[in-house]
Amino acid sequence: MKKFSKSFKALWLGEIVSEFGGASGAIINGLLLYELTGSKEWMGVLWLVYFIPSLILQGISAPFLNHVVKEKMLLNIQLIRAGAYIAPLIGYLIGSDVGIILGLVVLQCLLGLVQPIYASLSFSLLPEICKKEELIAANGLLDGTIRLMSFIAPGATSLLLLVSPMHFIYGFSSAMFFLSYLALSRIPHSSKERVATWTKKFWWAEMKEGYRTFFKYPHLLRLTILSSIVQFAVGATMVINVPFIRGDLGGNYWEYAVFSGAFPIGYAIGTVLLTKLPKTFQMMYLGLIGGGLSFVLLFFVHAVPLAWICELSGGILFPLFNSQSAALFQRDAPRDRLTQLSSVRLLFLRVTMPLGILFASSSFLDLSTRQTYTIIGMVILLPGLFYFLVSLSQPEKNILKNKKSMIP
């Protein structure tokens, strides 16, 4: 951490706090709504309220993101999130179940609207607050932190529930986002001078220009598609992980808890390992191959401990691809449109996760959990293997040293 700038440390600290608060609040959302309604349909509605406005805004907001001061917008978003978590608490304080449900809907809608903007801006801010050679480590550290918080937050929230009513966790989450706001406020608004001038083109023309620019860079499109495939697999595993451990392997609840925690723990290990390994194209695609293979191997697993090992291995290997591919995108995207192109990239990633959920839950395909693991694993492994073989023609040097010309 010593080698990173103060601005990056502030961004990293803000991510830790906000991710913890968001993960805690998300757990309470599901528990509270099910307690009030006892309906899985309402659970689906709550996620639709999050995803649909989010994806719509993700698709149409890209033209505007080049014309904002990133640091200032990040602060505003954290304040919006802090306020949004108060909505269900207000419903509880006035003693109305309808008010609580309405508060949950408002919360999910606001979170869905601001999340893609926050993610796009923070992603595009990294090249401005980090040196070029630090981008891979910075992406790995941020990504690993988010994964680790997704593992720590459930246990910590359980402990909080022992000493606090469920509804007051929303106050805790709100406070976490305000603390994140304070941490992010330490980032100087240095990007203000670099904000692109609004061309005064009609919104549709500006948006088409952004997408056209994105497709002018085939290697950026390729990296985005490969990352999207990984997100597709993540969406599929959200459906089949529980049936696999509890059904196929006959595991207990605690064994599933260990399985679900193995990936984020592995991811944190992988981000540390990444700092020790050479930053080459071969290593990047080996991470993709190994991650896909970890899914394929689950087809052959008949004991829960072996499933833990596969999941842990996938967590260790995927950062080798994710962090390096993200750093390449940040380096090679045109700087004056980086925020806009980051939003387009994130749209690809976010759309494929629901597609993975639909694929794994489709009764039409009639696939077993093991077959589903094999398919999503091969969809990741085969492109990774192809590009690994292509990359063998490239000299093994740091992938951030030379720009564009060396990208296989």
Tab-separated table of C-alpha atoms in Angstrom:
chain	number	residue	atom	x	y	z
A	1	MET	CA	0.000	0.000	0.000
A	2	LYS	CA	2.904	2.389	0.587
A	3	LYS	CA	3.637	2.743	-3.123
A	4	PHE	CA	0.128	4.000	-3.946
A	5	SER	CA	-0.881	7.662	-3.911
A	6	LYS	CA	-2.957	9.227	-1.142
A	7	SER	CA	-5.832	9.570	-3.600
A	8	PHE	CA	-5.864	5.841	-4.300
A	9	LYS	CA	-5.691	5.032	-0.591
A	10	ALA	CA	-8.707	7.293	-0.038
A	11	LEU	CA	-10.613	5.537	-2.857
A	12	TRP	CA	-9.657	2.110	-1.465
A	13	LEU	CA	-10.758	3.033	2.056
A	14	GLY	CA	-14.031	4.417	0.699
A	15	GLU	CA	-14.617	1.146	-1.179
A	16	ILE	CA	-14.003	-0.963	1.937
A	17	VAL	CA	-16.462	0.974	4.054
A	18	SER	CA	-19.196	1.321	1.432
A	19	GLU	CA	-18.951	-2.321	0.315
A	20	PHE	CA	-19.297	-3.496	3.911
A	21	GLY	CA	-22.295	-1.243	4.481
A	22	GLY	CA	-23.905	-2.255	1.192
A	23	ALA	CA	-23.416	-5.995	1.790
A	24	SER	CA	-24.891	-5.707	5.287
A	25	GLY	CA	-27.899	-3.790	4.001
A	26	ALA	CA	-28.481	-6.282	1.175
A	27	ILE	CA	-28.690	-9.154	3.676
A	28	ILE	CA	-31.239	-7.296	5.752
A	29	ASN	CA	-33.302	-6.410	2.664
A	30	GLY	CA	-34.002	-10.060	1.906
A	31	LEU	CA	-34.606	-11.051	5.526
A	32	LEU	CA	-36.954	-8.148	6.197
A	33	LEU	CA	-38.980	-8.506	3.012
A	34	TYR	CA	-39.449	-12.248	3.501
A	35	GLU	CA	-40.467	-11.688	7.114
A	36	LEU	CA	-43.137	-9.197	5.999
A	37	THR	CA	-44.468	-11.036	2.934
A	38	GLY	CA	-43.349	-14.675	3.142
A	39	SER	CA	-43.264	-14.531	-0.660
A	40	LYS	CA	-40.434	-15.486	-3.001
A	41	GLU	CA	-42.274	-13.552	-5.742
A	42	TRP	CA	-41.732	-10.355	-3.767
A	43	MET	CA	-38.033	-11.246	-3.534
A	44	GLY	CA	-37.939	-11.400	-7.321
A	45	VAL	CA	-39.758	-8.076	-7.608
A	46	LEU	CA	-37.179	-6.468	-5.300
A	47	TRP	CA	-34.323	-7.551	-7.558
A	48	LEU	CA	-36.180	-6.485	-10.697
A	49	VAL	CA	-36.665	-3.038	-9.158
A	50	TYR	CA	-32.887	-2.953	-8.779
A	51	PHE	CA	-31.816	-4.382	-12.132
A	52	ILE	CA	-34.275	-2.921	-14.649
A	53	PRO	CA	-33.780	0.815	-13.917
A	54	SER	CA	-30.073	0.121	-13.441
A	55	LEU	CA	-29.599	-1.481	-16.837
A	56	ILE	CA	-31.696	1.185	-18.588
A	57	LEU	CA	-29.671	4.002	-17.049
A	58	GLN	CA	-26.458	2.091	-17.752
A	59	GLY	CA	-27.307	2.028	-21.442
A	60	ILE	CA	-28.280	5.678	-21.841
A	61	SER	CA	-26.072	7.540	-19.354
A	62	ALA	CA	-22.718	6.924	-21.050
A	63	PRO	CA	-22.640	10.218	-23.055
A	64	PHE	CA	-22.986	12.329	-19.907
A	65	LEU	CA	-20.275	10.643	-17.862
A	66	ASN	CA	-17.456	12.262	-19.852
A	67	HIS	CA	-18.710	15.669	-18.771
A	68	VAL	CA	-18.739	15.384	-14.988
A	69	VAL	CA	-16.076	15.853	-12.344
A	70	LYS	CA	-15.564	12.255	-11.251
A	71	GLU	CA	-14.494	12.945	-7.688
A	72	LYS	CA	-17.432	15.249	-7.028
A	73	MET	CA	-19.951	12.837	-8.543
A	74	LEU	CA	-18.613	9.964	-6.429
A	75	LEU	CA	-19.191	12.044	-3.306
A	76	ASN	CA	-22.742	12.902	-4.358
A	77	ILE	CA	-23.522	9.235	-5.003
A	78	GLN	CA	-22.325	8.189	-1.556
A	79	LEU	CA	-24.570	10.828	0.015
A	80	ILE	CA	-27.528	9.537	-2.036
A	81	ARG	CA	-26.809	5.996	-0.851
A	82	ALA	CA	-26.516	7.105	2.757
A	83	GLY	CA	-29.909	8.796	2.508
A	84	ALA	CA	-31.516	5.880	0.645
A	85	TYR	CA	-30.810	3.441	3.489
A	86	ILE	CA	-32.886	5.591	5.805
A	87	ALA	CA	-36.053	4.957	3.734
A	88	PRO	CA	-36.938	1.485	5.146
A	89	LEU	CA	-36.042	2.696	8.639
A	90	ILE	CA	-38.560	5.544	8.307
A	91	GLY	CA	-41.246	3.020	7.327
A	92	TYR	CA	-40.441	1.025	10.468
A	93	LEU	CA	-40.482	4.087	12.722
A	94	ILE	CA	-43.965	5.088	11.528
A	95	GLY	CA	-45.123	1.520	12.209
A	96	SER	CA	-46.353	0.663	8.706
A	97	ASP	CA	-45.580	-2.575	6.853
A	98	VAL	CA	-46.596	-0.879	3.620
A	99	GLY	CA	-44.222	1.964	4.477
A	100	ILE	CA	-41.361	-0.509	5.038
A	101	ILE	CA	-42.001	-2.266	1.711
A	102	LEU	CA	-42.250	1.085	-0.068
A	103	GLY	CA	-38.988	2.112	1.603
A	104	LEU	CA	-37.329	-1.073	0.357
A	105	VAL	CA	-38.545	-0.393	-3.185
A	106	VAL	CA	-37.228	3.193	-3.046
A	107	LEU	CA	-33.917	1.939	-1.640
A	108	GLN	CA	-33.434	-0.717	-4.310
A	109	CYS	CA	-34.400	1.641	-7.112
A	110	LEU	CA	-31.956	4.353	-5.980
A	111	LEU	CA	-29.157	1.847	-5.453
A	112	GLY	CA	-29.754	0.385	-8.903
A	113	LEU	CA	-29.653	3.827	-10.511
A	114	VAL	CA	-26.429	5.051	-8.887
A	115	GLN	CA	-24.419	1.793	-8.845
A	116	PRO	CA	-23.488	1.731	-12.573
A	117	ILE	CA	-22.538	5.410	-12.478
A	118	TYR	CA	-20.357	4.902	-9.403
A	119	ALA	CA	-18.665	1.812	-10.847
A	120	SER	CA	-17.947	3.492	-14.203
A	121	LEU	CA	-16.529	6.645	-12.618
A	122	SER	CA	-14.337	4.867	-10.061
A	123	PHE	CA	-13.018	2.530	-12.790
A	124	SER	CA	-12.109	5.437	-15.072
A	125	LEU	CA	-10.611	7.453	-12.190
A	126	LEU	CA	-7.886	4.876	-11.490
A	127	PRO	CA	-5.570	5.888	-14.385
A	128	GLU	CA	-5.646	9.465	-13.052
A	129	ILE	CA	-4.651	8.609	-9.475
A	130	CYS	CA	-2.308	5.665	-10.177
A	131	LYS	CA	0.839	5.301	-12.219
A	132	LYS	CA	0.571	3.141	-15.330
A	133	GLU	CA	2.677	0.353	-13.819
A	134	GLU	CA	0.457	0.323	-10.705
A	135	LEU	CA	-2.845	-0.256	-12.527
A	136	ILE	CA	-2.819	-4.062	-12.331
A	137	ALA	CA	-2.053	-4.089	-8.603
A	138	ALA	CA	-4.593	-1.317	-7.975
A	139	ASN	CA	-7.376	-3.144	-9.818
A	140	GLY	CA	-6.498	-6.358	-8.013
A	141	LEU	CA	-6.531	-4.672	-4.624
A	142	LEU	CA	-9.904	-3.006	-5.192
A	143	ASP	CA	-11.479	-6.135	-6.658
A	144	GLY	CA	-10.056	-8.347	-3.920
A	145	THR	CA	-11.316	-5.959	-1.251
A	146	ILE	CA	-14.851	-6.097	-2.638
A	147	ARG	CA	-14.779	-9.904	-2.732
A	148	LEU	CA	-13.417	-10.093	0.805
A	149	MET	CA	-16.120	-7.779	2.127
A	150	SER	CA	-18.763	-10.023	0.560
A	151	PHE	CA	-17.337	-12.801	2.752
A	152	ILE	CA	-16.861	-10.802	5.961
A	153	ALA	CA	-20.098	-8.792	5.891
A	154	PRO	CA	-22.567	-11.704	6.395
A	155	GLY	CA	-20.800	-12.910	9.540
A	156	ALA	CA	-20.399	-9.421	10.931
A	157	THR	CA	-24.065	-8.652	10.211
A	158	SER	CA	-25.086	-11.804	12.066
A	159	LEU	CA	-23.192	-10.562	15.107
A	160	LEU	CA	-24.840	-7.140	14.816
A	161	LEU	CA	-28.257	-8.797	14.751
A	162	LEU	CA	-27.505	-10.356	18.148
A	163	VAL	CA	-27.308	-6.912	19.757
A	164	SER	CA	-29.476	-4.757	17.482
A	165	PRO	CA	-32.972	-4.942	15.954
A	166	MET	CA	-32.974	-5.815	12.268
A	167	HIS	CA	-34.261	-2.424	11.132
A	168	PHE	CA	-31.454	-0.491	12.798
A	169	ILE	CA	-28.875	-2.176	10.556
A	170	TYR	CA	-30.097	0.290	7.934
A	171	GLY	CA	-28.831	3.092	10.152
A	172	PHE	CA	-25.486	1.286	10.313
A	173	SER	CA	-25.343	0.956	6.516
A	174	SER	CA	-26.214	4.627	6.114
A	175	ALA	CA	-23.408	5.563	8.498
A	176	MET	CA	-20.964	3.381	6.518
A	177	PHE	CA	-21.760	5.227	3.292
A	178	PHE	CA	-21.327	8.567	5.034
A	179	LEU	CA	-17.921	7.417	6.291
A	180	SER	CA	-17.127	6.421	2.714
A	181	TYR	CA	-18.114	9.949	1.652
A	182	LEU	CA	-15.628	11.360	4.169
A	183	ALA	CA	-12.876	9.059	2.893
A	184	LEU	CA	-13.536	9.945	-0.763
A	185	SER	CA	-13.560	13.658	0.072
A	186	ARG	CA	-9.791	13.369	0.573
A	187	ILE	CA	-9.350	12.858	-3.174
A	188	PRO	CA	-8.512	16.255	-4.740
A	189	HIS	CA	-10.784	17.298	-7.612
A	190	SER	CA	-7.888	17.153	-10.049
A	191	SER	CA	-9.960	15.870	-12.966
A	192	LYS	CA	-11.935	19.114	-13.184
A	193	GLU	CA	-9.493	20.587	-15.681
A	194	ARG	CA	-9.654	17.443	-17.816
A	195	VAL	CA	-13.439	17.231	-18.139
A	196	ALA	CA	-14.339	17.000	-21.824
A	197	THR	CA	-16.253	19.927	-23.247
A	198	TRP	CA	-19.866	19.091	-24.081
A	199	THR	CA	-20.122	19.008	-27.864
A	200	LYS	CA	-23.757	20.133	-27.753
A	201	LYS	CA	-24.642	17.204	-30.005
A	202	PHE	CA	-28.021	15.658	-29.576
A	203	TRP	CA	-27.893	12.974	-26.876
A	204	TRP	CA	-28.551	10.122	-29.322
A	205	ALA	CA	-25.739	11.244	-31.633
A	206	GLU	CA	-23.347	11.507	-28.699
A	207	MET	CA	-24.292	8.051	-27.435
A	208	LYS	CA	-23.827	6.500	-30.896
A	209	GLU	CA	-20.412	8.122	-31.082
A	210	GLY	CA	-19.450	6.530	-27.771
A	211	TYR	CA	-20.496	3.049	-28.890
A	212	ARG	CA	-18.848	3.553	-32.276
A	213	THR	CA	-15.617	4.506	-30.535
A	214	PHE	CA	-15.842	1.386	-28.380
A	215	PHE	CA	-16.091	-0.881	-31.409
A	216	LYS	CA	-13.121	0.851	-33.068
A	217	TYR	CA	-10.868	-0.881	-30.545
A	218	PRO	CA	-11.209	-4.638	-31.182
A	219	HIS	CA	-8.892	-5.615	-28.335
A	220	LEU	CA	-11.011	-3.625	-25.847
A	221	LEU	CA	-14.112	-5.348	-27.184
A	222	ARG	CA	-12.383	-8.733	-26.897
A	223	LEU	CA	-11.320	-8.162	-23.296
A	224	THR	CA	-14.835	-6.962	-22.463
A	225	ILE	CA	-16.449	-10.048	-24.023
A	226	LEU	CA	-14.091	-12.361	-22.130
A	227	SER	CA	-14.908	-10.563	-18.868
A	228	SER	CA	-18.609	-10.778	-19.737
A	229	ILE	CA	-18.321	-14.547	-20.153
A	230	VAL	CA	-16.943	-14.747	-16.620
A	231	GLN	CA	-19.915	-12.704	-15.369
A	232	PHE	CA	-22.272	-15.026	-17.254
A	233	ALA	CA	-20.759	-17.928	-15.317
A	234	VAL	CA	-21.095	-16.041	-12.035
A	235	GLY	CA	-24.804	-15.525	-12.718
A	236	ALA	CA	-25.268	-19.228	-13.470
A	237	THR	CA	-23.534	-20.294	-10.259
A	238	MET	CA	-25.896	-18.113	-8.226
A	239	VAL	CA	-28.634	-20.551	-9.248
A	240	ILE	CA	-26.850	-23.910	-9.021
A	241	ASN	CA	-24.440	-23.595	-6.076
A	242	VAL	CA	-27.032	-24.406	-3.406
A	243	PRO	CA	-28.612	-27.363	-5.288
A	244	PHE	CA	-25.144	-28.734	-5.987
A	245	ILE	CA	-23.888	-28.692	-2.401
A	246	ARG	CA	-27.185	-29.462	-0.654
A	247	GLY	CA	-28.629	-31.790	-3.303
A	248	ASP	CA	-25.922	-33.501	-5.366
A	249	LEU	CA	-23.371	-33.739	-2.566
A	250	GLY	CA	-25.770	-33.883	0.388
A	251	GLY	CA	-23.867	-31.184	2.260
A	252	ASN	CA	-25.000	-29.420	5.426
A	253	TYR	CA	-25.757	-25.715	5.739
A	254	TRP	CA	-22.324	-25.025	7.245
A	255	GLU	CA	-20.656	-26.891	4.384
A	256	TYR	CA	-22.450	-24.657	1.884
A	257	ALA	CA	-21.362	-21.618	3.920
A	258	VAL	CA	-17.730	-22.725	3.601
A	259	PHE	CA	-18.224	-23.335	-0.142
A	260	SER	CA	-19.698	-19.858	-0.668
A	261	GLY	CA	-16.852	-18.282	1.300
A	262	ALA	CA	-14.083	-20.205	-0.481
A	263	PHE	CA	-14.237	-18.105	-3.677
A	264	PRO	CA	-13.869	-14.649	-2.052
A	265	ILE	CA	-11.109	-15.948	0.224
A	266	GLY	CA	-9.357	-17.402	-2.817
A	267	TYR	CA	-9.841	-14.124	-4.669
A	268	ALA	CA	-8.107	-12.217	-1.883
A	269	ILE	CA	-5.218	-14.711	-2.031
A	270	GLY	CA	-5.120	-14.348	-5.807
A	271	THR	CA	-4.758	-10.571	-5.627
A	272	VAL	CA	-1.767	-10.994	-3.317
A	273	LEU	CA	-0.301	-13.662	-5.595
A	274	LEU	CA	-0.727	-11.334	-8.555
A	275	THR	CA	1.814	-8.908	-7.080
A	276	LYS	CA	4.458	-11.656	-7.113
A	277	LEU	CA	3.865	-13.006	-10.630
A	278	PRO	CA	5.036	-11.611	-13.990
A	279	LYS	CA	2.447	-9.387	-15.680
A	280	THR	CA	2.321	-11.069	-19.088
A	281	PHE	CA	-0.399	-11.999	-21.555
A	282	GLN	CA	0.370	-15.657	-20.932
A	283	MET	CA	-0.215	-15.244	-17.213
A	284	MET	CA	-3.427	-13.289	-17.845
A	285	TYR	CA	-4.908	-16.019	-20.051
A	286	LEU	CA	-3.680	-18.769	-17.714
A	287	GLY	CA	-5.872	-17.172	-15.060
A	288	LEU	CA	-8.854	-17.427	-17.402
A	289	ILE	CA	-8.046	-21.043	-18.310
A	290	GLY	CA	-7.568	-22.067	-14.688
A	291	GLY	CA	-10.752	-20.329	-13.589
A	292	GLY	CA	-12.774	-22.117	-16.271
A	293	LEU	CA	-11.148	-25.441	-15.381
A	294	SER	CA	-12.202	-25.015	-11.743
A	295	PHE	CA	-15.853	-25.091	-12.916
A	296	VAL	CA	-15.311	-28.083	-15.209
A	297	LEU	CA	-13.736	-30.094	-12.395
A	298	LEU	CA	-16.908	-29.738	-10.318
A	299	PHE	CA	-18.528	-32.173	-12.765
A	300	PHE	CA	-16.288	-34.915	-11.348
A	301	VAL	CA	-16.508	-33.922	-7.669
A	302	HIS	CA	-18.366	-36.258	-5.289
A	303	ALA	CA	-17.169	-34.912	-1.933
A	304	VAL	CA	-17.802	-31.499	-0.396
A	305	PRO	CA	-14.137	-30.848	0.570
A	306	LEU	CA	-13.120	-31.305	-3.066
A	307	ALA	CA	-15.786	-28.775	-4.069
A	308	TRP	CA	-14.257	-26.349	-1.567
A	309	ILE	CA	-10.852	-26.831	-3.207
A	310	CYS	CA	-12.258	-26.200	-6.703
A	311	GLU	CA	-14.003	-23.024	-5.579
A	312	LEU	CA	-10.925	-21.797	-3.711
A	313	SER	CA	-8.760	-22.493	-6.775
A	314	GLY	CA	-11.125	-20.552	-9.033
A	315	GLY	CA	-10.974	-17.616	-6.649
A	316	ILE	CA	-7.164	-17.655	-6.691
A	317	LEU	CA	-6.905	-17.844	-10.498
A	318	PHE	CA	-9.573	-15.443	-11.788
A	319	PRO	CA	-7.837	-12.256	-10.472
A	320	LEU	CA	-4.900	-13.041	-12.762
A	321	PHE	CA	-7.214	-12.319	-15.700
A	322	ASN	CA	-9.662	-9.808	-14.226
A	323	SER	CA	-7.132	-7.328	-12.844
A	324	GLN	CA	-4.792	-7.398	-15.825
A	325	SER	CA	-7.564	-7.114	-18.416
A	326	ALA	CA	-9.078	-4.176	-16.498
A	327	ALA	CA	-5.692	-2.435	-16.421
A	328	LEU	CA	-5.275	-2.928	-20.186
A	329	PHE	CA	-8.701	-1.395	-20.800
A	330	GLN	CA	-7.886	1.608	-18.608
A	331	ARG	CA	-4.593	2.134	-20.402
A	332	ASP	CA	-5.734	1.732	-24.004
A	333	ALA	CA	-9.163	3.382	-24.029
A	334	PRO	CA	-9.012	6.988	-25.297
A	335	ARG	CA	-8.538	9.120	-22.197
A	336	ASP	CA	-11.100	11.726	-23.282
A	337	ARG	CA	-13.777	9.026	-23.520
A	338	LEU	CA	-12.572	6.616	-20.847
A	339	THR	CA	-15.520	7.215	-18.525
A	340	GLN	CA	-18.036	6.721	-21.319
A	341	LEU	CA	-16.330	3.568	-22.590
A	342	SER	CA	-16.074	2.256	-19.029
A	343	SER	CA	-19.844	2.593	-18.795
A	344	VAL	CA	-20.286	0.652	-22.044
A	345	ARG	CA	-17.928	-2.046	-20.715
A	346	LEU	CA	-19.862	-2.282	-17.467
A	347	LEU	CA	-23.136	-2.595	-19.409
A	348	PHE	CA	-21.774	-5.694	-21.178
A	349	LEU	CA	-20.706	-7.173	-17.845
A	350	ARG	CA	-23.969	-6.455	-16.053
A	351	VAL	CA	-26.254	-7.729	-18.806
A	352	THR	CA	-24.553	-11.119	-18.980
A	353	MET	CA	-25.066	-11.946	-15.303
A	354	PRO	CA	-28.902	-12.073	-15.570
A	355	LEU	CA	-28.454	-14.085	-18.788
A	356	GLY	CA	-26.421	-16.587	-16.794
A	357	ILE	CA	-29.191	-16.765	-14.193
A	358	LEU	CA	-31.767	-17.432	-16.919
A	359	PHE	CA	-29.538	-20.066	-18.532
A	360	ALA	CA	-29.017	-22.000	-15.293
A	361	SER	CA	-32.653	-21.783	-14.189
A	362	SER	CA	-34.204	-22.663	-17.573
A	363	SER	CA	-36.296	-25.822	-17.407
A	364	PHE	CA	-36.296	-25.967	-21.218
A	365	LEU	CA	-32.625	-26.984	-21.334
A	366	ASP	CA	-33.097	-29.605	-18.599
A	367	LEU	CA	-29.440	-29.569	-17.541
A	368	SER	CA	-28.139	-31.048	-14.321
A	369	THR	CA	-26.019	-28.894	-12.013
A	370	ARG	CA	-22.906	-30.844	-13.063
A	371	GLN	CA	-23.645	-30.333	-16.752
A	372	THR	CA	-24.197	-26.627	-16.161
A	373	TYR	CA	-20.831	-26.309	-14.416
A	374	THR	CA	-19.182	-28.095	-17.337
A	375	ILE	CA	-20.779	-25.831	-19.971
A	376	ILE	CA	-19.965	-22.538	-18.245
A	377	GLY	CA	-16.468	-23.808	-17.498
A	378	MET	CA	-15.817	-24.721	-21.125
A	379	VAL	CA	-17.234	-21.399	-22.340
A	380	ILE	CA	-14.516	-19.723	-20.263
A	381	LEU	CA	-11.733	-22.251	-20.797
A	382	LEU	CA	-11.809	-22.578	-24.601
A	383	PRO	CA	-11.451	-18.855	-25.485
A	384	GLY	CA	-8.805	-18.566	-22.768
A	385	LEU	CA	-6.870	-21.469	-24.275
A	386	PHE	CA	-7.147	-20.006	-27.784
A	387	TYR	CA	-5.827	-16.576	-26.773
A	388	PHE	CA	-3.129	-18.177	-24.613
A	389	LEU	CA	-1.809	-20.003	-27.676
A	390	VAL	CA	-1.975	-16.774	-29.694
A	391	SER	CA	-0.093	-14.929	-26.947
A	392	LEU	CA	2.804	-17.415	-27.123
A	393	SER	CA	3.974	-15.551	-30.225
A	394	GLN	CA	4.456	-12.446	-28.069
A	395	PRO	CA	7.591	-11.881	-25.977
A	396	GLU	CA	7.034	-12.313	-22.247
A	397	LYS	CA	7.232	-8.742	-21.051
A	398	ASN	CA	5.085	-6.602	-18.779
A	399	ILE	CA	1.782	-6.102	-20.597
A	400	LEU	CA	1.656	-2.425	-19.597
A	401	LYS	CA	5.114	-1.529	-20.931
A	402	ASN	CA	4.213	-1.130	-24.607
A	403	LYS	CA	0.920	0.268	-25.739
A	404	LYS	CA	-1.491	-1.566	-28.055
A	405	SER	CA	1.033	-2.880	-30.547
A	406	MET	CA	1.854	-5.898	-28.415
A	407	ILE	CA	-1.716	-6.949	-27.638
A	408	PRO	CA	-2.462	-10.409	-29.095
